[in-house]
Coordinates of N, CA and C in Angstrom, one line a residue:
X228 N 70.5 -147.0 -86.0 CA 71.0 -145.7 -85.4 C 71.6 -146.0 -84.0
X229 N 70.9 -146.9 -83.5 CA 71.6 -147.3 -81.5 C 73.4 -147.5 -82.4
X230 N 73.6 -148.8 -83.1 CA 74.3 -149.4 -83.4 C 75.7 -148.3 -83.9
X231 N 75.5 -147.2 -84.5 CA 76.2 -146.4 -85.0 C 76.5 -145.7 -83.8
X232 N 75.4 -145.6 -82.6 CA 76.0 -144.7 -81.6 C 77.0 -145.5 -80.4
X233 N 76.5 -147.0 -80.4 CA 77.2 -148.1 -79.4 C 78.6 -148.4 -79.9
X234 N 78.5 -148.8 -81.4 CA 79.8 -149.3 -81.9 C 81.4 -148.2 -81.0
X235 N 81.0 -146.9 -81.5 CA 82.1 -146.4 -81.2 C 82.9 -145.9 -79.7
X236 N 81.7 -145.8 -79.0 CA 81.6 -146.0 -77.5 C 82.9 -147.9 -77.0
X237 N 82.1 -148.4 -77.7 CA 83.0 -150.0 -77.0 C 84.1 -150.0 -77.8
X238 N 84.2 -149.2 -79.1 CA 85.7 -149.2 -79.9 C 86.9 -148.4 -78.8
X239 N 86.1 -147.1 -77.6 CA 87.0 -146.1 -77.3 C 87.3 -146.8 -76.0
X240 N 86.5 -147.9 -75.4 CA 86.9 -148.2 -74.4 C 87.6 -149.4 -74.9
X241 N 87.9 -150.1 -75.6 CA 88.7 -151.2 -76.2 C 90.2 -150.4 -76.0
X242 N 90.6 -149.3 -76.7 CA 91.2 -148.7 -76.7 C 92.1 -148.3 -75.9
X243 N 91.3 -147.8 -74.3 CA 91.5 -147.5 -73.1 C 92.0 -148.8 -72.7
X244 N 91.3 -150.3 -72.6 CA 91.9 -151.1 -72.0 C 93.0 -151.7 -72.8
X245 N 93.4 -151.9 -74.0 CA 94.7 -152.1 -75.0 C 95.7 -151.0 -74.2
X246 N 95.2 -149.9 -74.2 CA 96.7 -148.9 -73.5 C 97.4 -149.6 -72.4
X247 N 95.9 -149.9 -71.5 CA 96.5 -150.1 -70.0 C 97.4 -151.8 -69.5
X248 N 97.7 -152.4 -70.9 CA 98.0 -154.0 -70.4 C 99.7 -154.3 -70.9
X249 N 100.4 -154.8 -70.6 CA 101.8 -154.8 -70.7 C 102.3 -155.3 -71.5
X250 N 101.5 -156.8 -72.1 CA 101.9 -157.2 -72.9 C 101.3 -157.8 -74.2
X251 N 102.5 -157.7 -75.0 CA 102.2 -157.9 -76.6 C 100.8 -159.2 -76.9
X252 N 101.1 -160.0 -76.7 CA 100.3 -160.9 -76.2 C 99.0 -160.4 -76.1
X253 N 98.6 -159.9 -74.9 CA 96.9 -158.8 -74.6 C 96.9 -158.5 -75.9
X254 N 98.0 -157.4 -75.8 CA 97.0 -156.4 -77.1 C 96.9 -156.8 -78.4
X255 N 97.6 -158.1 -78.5 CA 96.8 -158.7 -79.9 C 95.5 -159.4 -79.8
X256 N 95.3 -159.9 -78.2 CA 93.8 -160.8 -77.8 C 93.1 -159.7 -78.0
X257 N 93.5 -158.4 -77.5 CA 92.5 -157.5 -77.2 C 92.0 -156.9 -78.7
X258 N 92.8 -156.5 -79.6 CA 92.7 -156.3 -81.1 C 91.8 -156.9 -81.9
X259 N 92.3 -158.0 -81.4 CA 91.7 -159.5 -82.3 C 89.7 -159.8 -81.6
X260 N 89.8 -159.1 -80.3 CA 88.7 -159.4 -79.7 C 87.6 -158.2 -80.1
X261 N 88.3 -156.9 -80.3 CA 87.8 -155.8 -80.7 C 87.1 -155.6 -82.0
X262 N 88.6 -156.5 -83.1 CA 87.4 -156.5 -84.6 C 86.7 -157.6 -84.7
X263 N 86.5 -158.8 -83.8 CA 85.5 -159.8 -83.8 C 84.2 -159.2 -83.3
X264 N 84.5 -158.0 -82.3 CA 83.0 -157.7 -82.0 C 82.4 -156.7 -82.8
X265 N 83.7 -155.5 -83.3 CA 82.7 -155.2 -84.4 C 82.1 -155.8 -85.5
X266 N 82.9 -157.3 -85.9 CA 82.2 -157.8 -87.0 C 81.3 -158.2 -86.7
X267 N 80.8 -158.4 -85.3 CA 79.8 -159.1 -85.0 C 78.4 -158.4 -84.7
X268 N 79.1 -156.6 -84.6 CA 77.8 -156.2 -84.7 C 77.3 -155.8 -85.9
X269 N 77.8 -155.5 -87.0 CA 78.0 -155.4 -88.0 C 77.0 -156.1 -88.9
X270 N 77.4 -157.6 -88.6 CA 77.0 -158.7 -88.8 C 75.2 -158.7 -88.6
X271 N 75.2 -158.1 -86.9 CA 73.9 -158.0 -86.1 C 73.1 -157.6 -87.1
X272 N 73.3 -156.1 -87.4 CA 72.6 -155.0 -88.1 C 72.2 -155.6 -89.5
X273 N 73.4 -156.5 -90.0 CA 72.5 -156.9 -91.6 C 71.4 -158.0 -91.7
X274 N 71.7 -158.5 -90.3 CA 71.0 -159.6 -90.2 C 71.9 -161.3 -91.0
X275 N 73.0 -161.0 -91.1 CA 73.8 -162.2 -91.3 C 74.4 -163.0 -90.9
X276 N 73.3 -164.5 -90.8 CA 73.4 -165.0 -89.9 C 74.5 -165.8 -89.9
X277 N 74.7 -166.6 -91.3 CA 75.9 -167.1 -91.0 C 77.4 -166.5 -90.9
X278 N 77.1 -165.4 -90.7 CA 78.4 -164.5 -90.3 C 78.5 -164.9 -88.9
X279 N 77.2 -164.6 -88.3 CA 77.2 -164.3 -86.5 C 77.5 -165.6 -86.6
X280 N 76.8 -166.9 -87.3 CA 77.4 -167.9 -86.3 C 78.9 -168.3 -86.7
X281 N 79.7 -168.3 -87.5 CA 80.9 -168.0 -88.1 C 81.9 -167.5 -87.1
X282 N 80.9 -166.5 -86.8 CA 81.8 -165.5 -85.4 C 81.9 -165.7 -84.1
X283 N 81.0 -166.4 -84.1 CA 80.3 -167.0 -82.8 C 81.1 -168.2 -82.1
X284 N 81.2 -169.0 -83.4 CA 81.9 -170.2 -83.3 C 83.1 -170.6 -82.7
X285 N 83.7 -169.2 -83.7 CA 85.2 -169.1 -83.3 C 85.5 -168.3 -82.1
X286 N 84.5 -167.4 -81.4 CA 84.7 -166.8 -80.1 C 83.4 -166.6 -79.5
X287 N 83.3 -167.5 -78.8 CA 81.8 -167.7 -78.1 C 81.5 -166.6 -77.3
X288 N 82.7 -166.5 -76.4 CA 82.1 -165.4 -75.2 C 81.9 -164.0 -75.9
X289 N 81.8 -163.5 -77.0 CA 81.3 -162.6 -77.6 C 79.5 -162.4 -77.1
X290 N 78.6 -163.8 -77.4 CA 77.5 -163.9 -77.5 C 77.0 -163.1 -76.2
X291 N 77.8 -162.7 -75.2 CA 77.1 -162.2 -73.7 C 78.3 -161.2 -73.2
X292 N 79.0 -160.9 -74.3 CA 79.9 -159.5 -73.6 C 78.9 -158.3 -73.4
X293 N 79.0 -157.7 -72.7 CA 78.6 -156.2 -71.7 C 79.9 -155.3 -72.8
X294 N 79.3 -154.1 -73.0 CA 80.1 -153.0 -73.2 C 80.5 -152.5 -71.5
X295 N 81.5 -151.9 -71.5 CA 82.0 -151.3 -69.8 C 80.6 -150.1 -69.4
X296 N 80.6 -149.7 -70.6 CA 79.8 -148.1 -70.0 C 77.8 -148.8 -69.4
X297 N 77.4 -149.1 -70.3 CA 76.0 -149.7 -70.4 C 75.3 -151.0 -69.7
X298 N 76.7 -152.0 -70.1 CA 76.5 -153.3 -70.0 C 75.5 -153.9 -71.3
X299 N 75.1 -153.1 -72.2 CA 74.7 -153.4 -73.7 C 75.3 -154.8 -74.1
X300 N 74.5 -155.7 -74.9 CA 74.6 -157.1 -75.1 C 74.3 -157.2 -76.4
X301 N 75.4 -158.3 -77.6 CA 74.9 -158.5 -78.7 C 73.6 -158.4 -79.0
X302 N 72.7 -159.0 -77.8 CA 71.1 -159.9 -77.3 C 70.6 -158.3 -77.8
X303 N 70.6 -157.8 -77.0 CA 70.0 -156.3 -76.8 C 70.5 -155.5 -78.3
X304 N 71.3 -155.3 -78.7 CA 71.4 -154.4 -79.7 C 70.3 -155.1 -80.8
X305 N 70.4 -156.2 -81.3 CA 69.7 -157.3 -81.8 C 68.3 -156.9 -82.0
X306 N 68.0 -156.6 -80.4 CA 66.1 -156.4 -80.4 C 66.2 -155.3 -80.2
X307 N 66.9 -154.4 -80.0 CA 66.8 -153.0 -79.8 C 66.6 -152.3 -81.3
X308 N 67.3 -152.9 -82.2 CA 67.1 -152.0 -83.7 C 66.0 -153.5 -84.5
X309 N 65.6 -153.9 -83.6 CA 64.4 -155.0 -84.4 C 65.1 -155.9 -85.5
X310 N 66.6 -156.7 -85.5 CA 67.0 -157.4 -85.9 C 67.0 -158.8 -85.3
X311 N 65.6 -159.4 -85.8 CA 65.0 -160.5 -84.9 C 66.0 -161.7 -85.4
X312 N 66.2 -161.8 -86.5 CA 67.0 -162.8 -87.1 C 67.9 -163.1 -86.6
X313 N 69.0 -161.8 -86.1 CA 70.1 -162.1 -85.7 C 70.0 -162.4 -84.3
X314 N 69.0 -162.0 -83.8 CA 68.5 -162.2 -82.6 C 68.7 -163.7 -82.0
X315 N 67.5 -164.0 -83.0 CA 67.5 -165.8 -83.0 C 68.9 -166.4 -83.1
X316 N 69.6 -165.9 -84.0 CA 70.9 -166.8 -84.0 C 71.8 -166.5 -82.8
X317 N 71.5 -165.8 -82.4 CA 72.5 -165.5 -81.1 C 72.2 -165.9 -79.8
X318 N 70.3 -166.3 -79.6 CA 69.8 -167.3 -78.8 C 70.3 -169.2 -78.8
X319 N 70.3 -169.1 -80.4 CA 70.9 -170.5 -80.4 C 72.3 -170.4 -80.5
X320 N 73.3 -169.8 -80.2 CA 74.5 -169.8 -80.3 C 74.8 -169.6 -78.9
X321 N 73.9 -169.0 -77.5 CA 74.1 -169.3 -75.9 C 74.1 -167.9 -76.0
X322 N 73.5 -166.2 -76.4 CA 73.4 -165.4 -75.9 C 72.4 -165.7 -74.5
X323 N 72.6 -165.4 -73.3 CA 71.9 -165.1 -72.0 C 70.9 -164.4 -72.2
X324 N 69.3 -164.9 -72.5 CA 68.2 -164.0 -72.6 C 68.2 -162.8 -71.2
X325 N 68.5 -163.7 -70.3 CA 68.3 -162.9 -68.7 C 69.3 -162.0 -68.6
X326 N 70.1 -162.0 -69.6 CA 71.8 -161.2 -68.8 C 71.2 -159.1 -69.4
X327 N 70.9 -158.8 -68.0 CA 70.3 -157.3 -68.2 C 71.2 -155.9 -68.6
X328 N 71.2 -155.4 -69.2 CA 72.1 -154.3 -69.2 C 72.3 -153.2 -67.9
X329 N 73.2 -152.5 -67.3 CA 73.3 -152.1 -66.3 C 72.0 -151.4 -65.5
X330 N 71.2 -151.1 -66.5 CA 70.1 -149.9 -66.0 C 68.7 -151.2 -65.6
X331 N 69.1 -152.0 -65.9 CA 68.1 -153.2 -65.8 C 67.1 -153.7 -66.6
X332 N 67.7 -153.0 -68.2 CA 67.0 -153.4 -69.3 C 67.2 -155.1 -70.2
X333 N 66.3 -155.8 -70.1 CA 66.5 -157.0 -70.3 C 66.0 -157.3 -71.8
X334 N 66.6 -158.2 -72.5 CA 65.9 -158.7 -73.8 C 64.8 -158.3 -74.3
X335 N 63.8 -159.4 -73.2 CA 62.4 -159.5 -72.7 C 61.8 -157.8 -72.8
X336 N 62.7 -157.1 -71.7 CA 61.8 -156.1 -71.8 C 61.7 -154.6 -72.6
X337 N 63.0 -155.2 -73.4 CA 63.5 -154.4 -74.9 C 62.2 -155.0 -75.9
X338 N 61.8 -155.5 -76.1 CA 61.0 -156.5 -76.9 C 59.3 -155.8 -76.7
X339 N 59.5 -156.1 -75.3 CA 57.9 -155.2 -74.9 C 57.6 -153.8 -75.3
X340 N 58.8 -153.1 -75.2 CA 59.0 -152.0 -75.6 C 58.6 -151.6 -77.0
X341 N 59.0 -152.5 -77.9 CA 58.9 -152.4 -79.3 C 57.8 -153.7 -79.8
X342 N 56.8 -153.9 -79.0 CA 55.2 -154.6 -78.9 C 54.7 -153.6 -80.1
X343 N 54.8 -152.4 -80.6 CA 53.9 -152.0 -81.6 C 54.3 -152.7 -83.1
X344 N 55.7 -153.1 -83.1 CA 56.3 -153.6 -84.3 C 55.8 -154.8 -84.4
X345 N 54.7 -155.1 -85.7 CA 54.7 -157.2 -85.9 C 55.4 -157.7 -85.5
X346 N 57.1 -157.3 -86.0 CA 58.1 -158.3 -85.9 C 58.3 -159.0 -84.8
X347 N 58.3 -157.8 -83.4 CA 58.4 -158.4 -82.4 C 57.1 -159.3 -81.2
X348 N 56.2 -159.0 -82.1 CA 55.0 -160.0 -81.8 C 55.2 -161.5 -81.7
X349 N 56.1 -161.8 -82.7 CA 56.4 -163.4 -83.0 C 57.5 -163.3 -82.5
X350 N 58.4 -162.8 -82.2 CA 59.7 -163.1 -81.2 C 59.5 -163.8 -80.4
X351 N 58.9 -163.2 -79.7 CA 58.5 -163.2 -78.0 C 58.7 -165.0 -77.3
X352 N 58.3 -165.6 -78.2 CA 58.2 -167.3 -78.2 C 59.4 -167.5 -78.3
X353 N 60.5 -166.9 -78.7 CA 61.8 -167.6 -78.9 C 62.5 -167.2 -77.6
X354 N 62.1 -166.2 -76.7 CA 62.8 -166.3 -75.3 C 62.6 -166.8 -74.0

């Protein structure tokens, strides 16, 4: 549910910054940067990992982009809808456990949050 409400939020500001750049060039990086991240959240949500690392591979700085509005992190969406798998792969691929979202929500303490789920019981070791 986050994921359905984030995706389109970073699609509209993708958008905003494609308008504002001169040249052709950008707005194919920017295009090209836009549907790498949605496949990558995409990806997040099914839990497929060799997608994320697929995606990862070919554009790293994905693993620790910030949305503009939130500062929301592959990391964080990941543990935020209890997609520990992709979680993990995106730890070993160099997502920033410490990199916090604007309001000062961190991995770690997305994780604590969701302490009632098993799943995130056995996480907790991998950060």
């Amino acid at each position: 549910m986050f994921v359905k409400k984030i995706v389109p939020l970073i699609i509209i500001q993708f958008l905003f910054i494609s308008c504002s750049t001169n040249s052709i060039d950008d707005l194919d990086n920017t295009e090209y940067f836009e549907q790498s991240l949605k496949k990558l959240i995409n990806s997040i949500n099914n839990q497929d990992t060799n997608r994320i690392n697929s995606l990862l591979l070919k554009k790293p700085s994905l693993s620790n982009y910030q949305e503009l509005k939130y500062g929301i992190t592959p990391l964080l969406i990941a543990i935020k809808n209890e997609k520990y798998r992709s979680a993990k792969s995106l730890l070993k691929l160099g997502a920033n456990p410490n990199l916090c979202s604007f309001d000062g929500e961190s991995p770690l303490t997305c994780v604590l949050h969701n302490v009632i789920s098993e799943k995130s019981k056995g996480f907790i070791k991998h950060l």
